[in-house]
Amino acid sequence: MFIAIVQIPMTKRPRDAAVESARKTAPTYTALGGKGLLKKYYLNGDAGGGGVYLWESEAAARAWYTADWEKRMEAAFGAKPTVTYYDNHVVVDNEAGQVKVD
């Protein structure tokens, strides 16, 4: 598995506004299930917004975060996003009661 963390410098939004925005964009990320996206966690905090994405592979992640994607995000949020990539070999899943090793 592979993790990408997207950070966008922006003002923290009120909870209702953050949820509304996430609901509007969720179909985009649901559709990425067929392209290797396993999960997306929306971020909203004092350090800005963004997301934590769990991908099947590095190739799947890097195929999404293109120069065109960066331009769309900058146009939408008024700030340039940063993406940090991580290999993810072990997941502790307390909900499922499992430790998963990739």
mmCIF file of C-alpha atoms in Angstrom:
data_model
loop_
_atom_site.group_PDB
_atom_site.id
_atom_site.type_symbol
_atom_site.label_atom_id
_atom_site.label_comp_id
_atom_site.label_asym_id
_atom_site.label_seq_id
_atom_site.Cartn_x
_atom_site.Cartn_y
_atom_site.Cartn_z
ATOM 1 C CA MET A 1 0.000 0.000 0.000
ATOM 2 C CA PHE A 2 0.991 3.606 -0.442
ATOM 3 C CA ILE A 3 0.001 6.831 1.325
ATOM 4 C CA ALA A 4 -0.144 10.346 -0.075
ATOM 5 C CA ILE A 5 -0.736 13.298 2.209
ATOM 6 C CA VAL A 6 -2.013 16.420 0.487
ATOM 7 C CA GLN A 7 -1.728 19.704 2.350
ATOM 8 C CA ILE A 8 -3.302 22.957 1.215
ATOM 9 C CA PRO A 9 -2.512 26.146 3.120
ATOM 10 C CA MET A 10 -5.901 27.613 3.894
ATOM 11 C CA THR A 11 -7.993 28.846 6.790
ATOM 12 C CA LYS A 12 -9.714 26.189 8.867
ATOM 13 C CA ARG A 13 -13.365 25.982 7.868
ATOM 14 C CA PRO A 14 -16.300 25.582 10.224
ATOM 15 C CA ARG A 15 -17.315 21.923 10.555
ATOM 16 C CA ASP A 16 -20.519 22.286 8.507
ATOM 17 C CA ALA A 17 -18.677 23.982 5.637
ATOM 18 C CA ALA A 18 -15.939 21.317 5.665
ATOM 19 C CA VAL A 19 -18.515 18.506 5.623
ATOM 20 C CA GLU A 20 -20.509 20.145 2.828
ATOM 21 C CA SER A 21 -17.380 20.558 0.717
ATOM 22 C CA ALA A 22 -16.340 16.952 1.324
ATOM 23 C CA ARG A 23 -19.784 15.646 0.378
ATOM 24 C CA LYS A 24 -19.633 17.558 -2.899
ATOM 25 C CA THR A 25 -16.250 16.101 -3.864
ATOM 26 C CA ALA A 26 -16.724 12.586 -2.465
ATOM 27 C CA PRO A 27 -18.084 11.189 -5.774
ATOM 28 C CA THR A 28 -14.788 12.097 -7.465
ATOM 29 C CA TYR A 29 -12.886 9.972 -4.975
ATOM 30 C CA THR A 30 -15.454 7.178 -4.959
ATOM 31 C CA ALA A 31 -14.874 6.901 -8.718
ATOM 32 C CA LEU A 32 -11.128 6.528 -8.096
ATOM 33 C CA GLY A 33 -11.779 3.167 -6.439
ATOM 34 C CA GLY A 34 -11.294 1.576 -9.835
ATOM 35 C CA LYS A 35 -7.988 3.412 -10.217
ATOM 36 C CA GLY A 36 -6.403 2.246 -6.985
ATOM 37 C CA LEU A 37 -7.700 4.605 -4.293
ATOM 38 C CA LEU A 38 -8.612 2.586 -1.196
ATOM 39 C CA LYS A 39 -9.507 5.381 1.254
ATOM 40 C CA LYS A 40 -9.475 9.137 1.596
ATOM 41 C CA TYR A 41 -9.572 11.040 4.862
ATOM 42 C CA TYR A 42 -10.474 14.723 4.528
ATOM 43 C CA LEU A 43 -8.368 17.110 6.633
ATOM 44 C CA ASN A 44 -9.512 20.414 8.117
ATOM 45 C CA GLY A 45 -7.368 22.074 10.750
ATOM 46 C CA ASP A 46 -5.367 25.051 11.879
ATOM 47 C CA ALA A 47 -2.524 23.983 9.570
ATOM 48 C CA GLY A 48 -4.864 23.978 6.564
ATOM 49 C CA GLY A 49 -6.869 21.461 4.601
ATOM 50 C CA GLY A 50 -6.182 18.497 2.392
ATOM 51 C CA GLY A 51 -6.396 14.757 2.672
ATOM 52 C CA VAL A 52 -4.746 11.513 3.604
ATOM 53 C CA TYR A 53 -5.082 8.999 0.784
ATOM 54 C CA LEU A 54 -4.447 5.265 0.943
ATOM 55 C CA TRP A 55 -3.591 3.887 -2.486
ATOM 56 C CA GLU A 56 -2.977 0.360 -3.766
ATOM 57 C CA SER A 57 0.374 1.434 -5.218
ATOM 58 C CA GLU A 58 2.749 4.303 -5.748
ATOM 59 C CA ALA A 59 2.008 4.230 -9.469
ATOM 60 C CA ALA A 60 -1.726 4.689 -8.829
ATOM 61 C CA ALA A 61 -1.071 7.652 -6.531
ATOM 62 C CA ARG A 62 1.353 9.382 -8.856
ATOM 63 C CA ALA A 63 -1.043 8.919 -11.783
ATOM 64 C CA TRP A 64 -3.592 11.080 -9.919
ATOM 65 C CA TYR A 65 -1.353 13.901 -8.671
ATOM 66 C CA THR A 66 -0.447 15.453 -12.005
ATOM 67 C CA ALA A 67 0.402 19.016 -12.985
ATOM 68 C CA ASP A 68 -3.216 19.420 -14.169
ATOM 69 C CA TRP A 69 -4.486 18.218 -10.776
ATOM 70 C CA GLU A 70 -2.214 20.753 -9.051
ATOM 71 C CA LYS A 71 -3.611 23.559 -11.220
ATOM 72 C CA ARG A 72 -7.210 22.512 -10.428
ATOM 73 C CA MET A 73 -6.493 22.477 -6.696
ATOM 74 C CA GLU A 74 -4.781 25.852 -6.809
ATOM 75 C CA ALA A 75 -7.727 27.326 -8.724
ATOM 76 C CA ALA A 76 -10.235 25.796 -6.293
ATOM 77 C CA PHE A 77 -8.477 26.738 -3.052
ATOM 78 C CA GLY A 78 -6.341 29.729 -3.992
ATOM 79 C CA ALA A 79 -3.170 28.020 -2.802
ATOM 80 C CA LYS A 80 -0.726 25.504 -4.202
ATOM 81 C CA PRO A 81 -1.017 22.043 -2.626
ATOM 82 C CA THR A 82 1.925 19.946 -1.503
ATOM 83 C CA VAL A 83 1.936 16.164 -1.757
ATOM 84 C CA THR A 84 4.122 13.970 0.429
ATOM 85 C CA TYR A 85 4.454 10.282 -0.443
ATOM 86 C CA TYR A 86 5.034 7.341 1.904
ATOM 87 C CA ASP A 87 5.403 3.599 1.545
ATOM 88 C CA ASN A 88 2.968 1.866 3.900
ATOM 89 C CA HIS A 89 3.937 -1.672 4.826
ATOM 90 C CA VAL A 90 1.981 -2.226 8.070
ATOM 91 C CA VAL A 91 -1.474 -1.052 9.188
ATOM 92 C CA VAL A 92 -2.944 -1.520 12.652
ATOM 93 C CA ASP A 93 -6.713 -1.723 12.104
ATOM 94 C CA ASN A 94 -8.366 -1.697 15.505
ATOM 95 C CA GLU A 95 -11.864 -1.613 13.998
ATOM 96 C CA ALA A 96 -11.239 -4.935 12.244
ATOM 97 C CA GLY A 97 -8.987 -6.241 15.013
ATOM 98 C CA GLN A 98 -6.157 -6.833 12.552
ATOM 99 C CA VAL A 99 -2.580 -5.946 11.839
ATOM 100 C CA LYS A 100 -2.152 -5.949 8.061
ATOM 101 C CA VAL A 101 1.256 -6.407 6.472
ATOM 102 C CA ASP A 102 1.606 -5.527 2.800
#
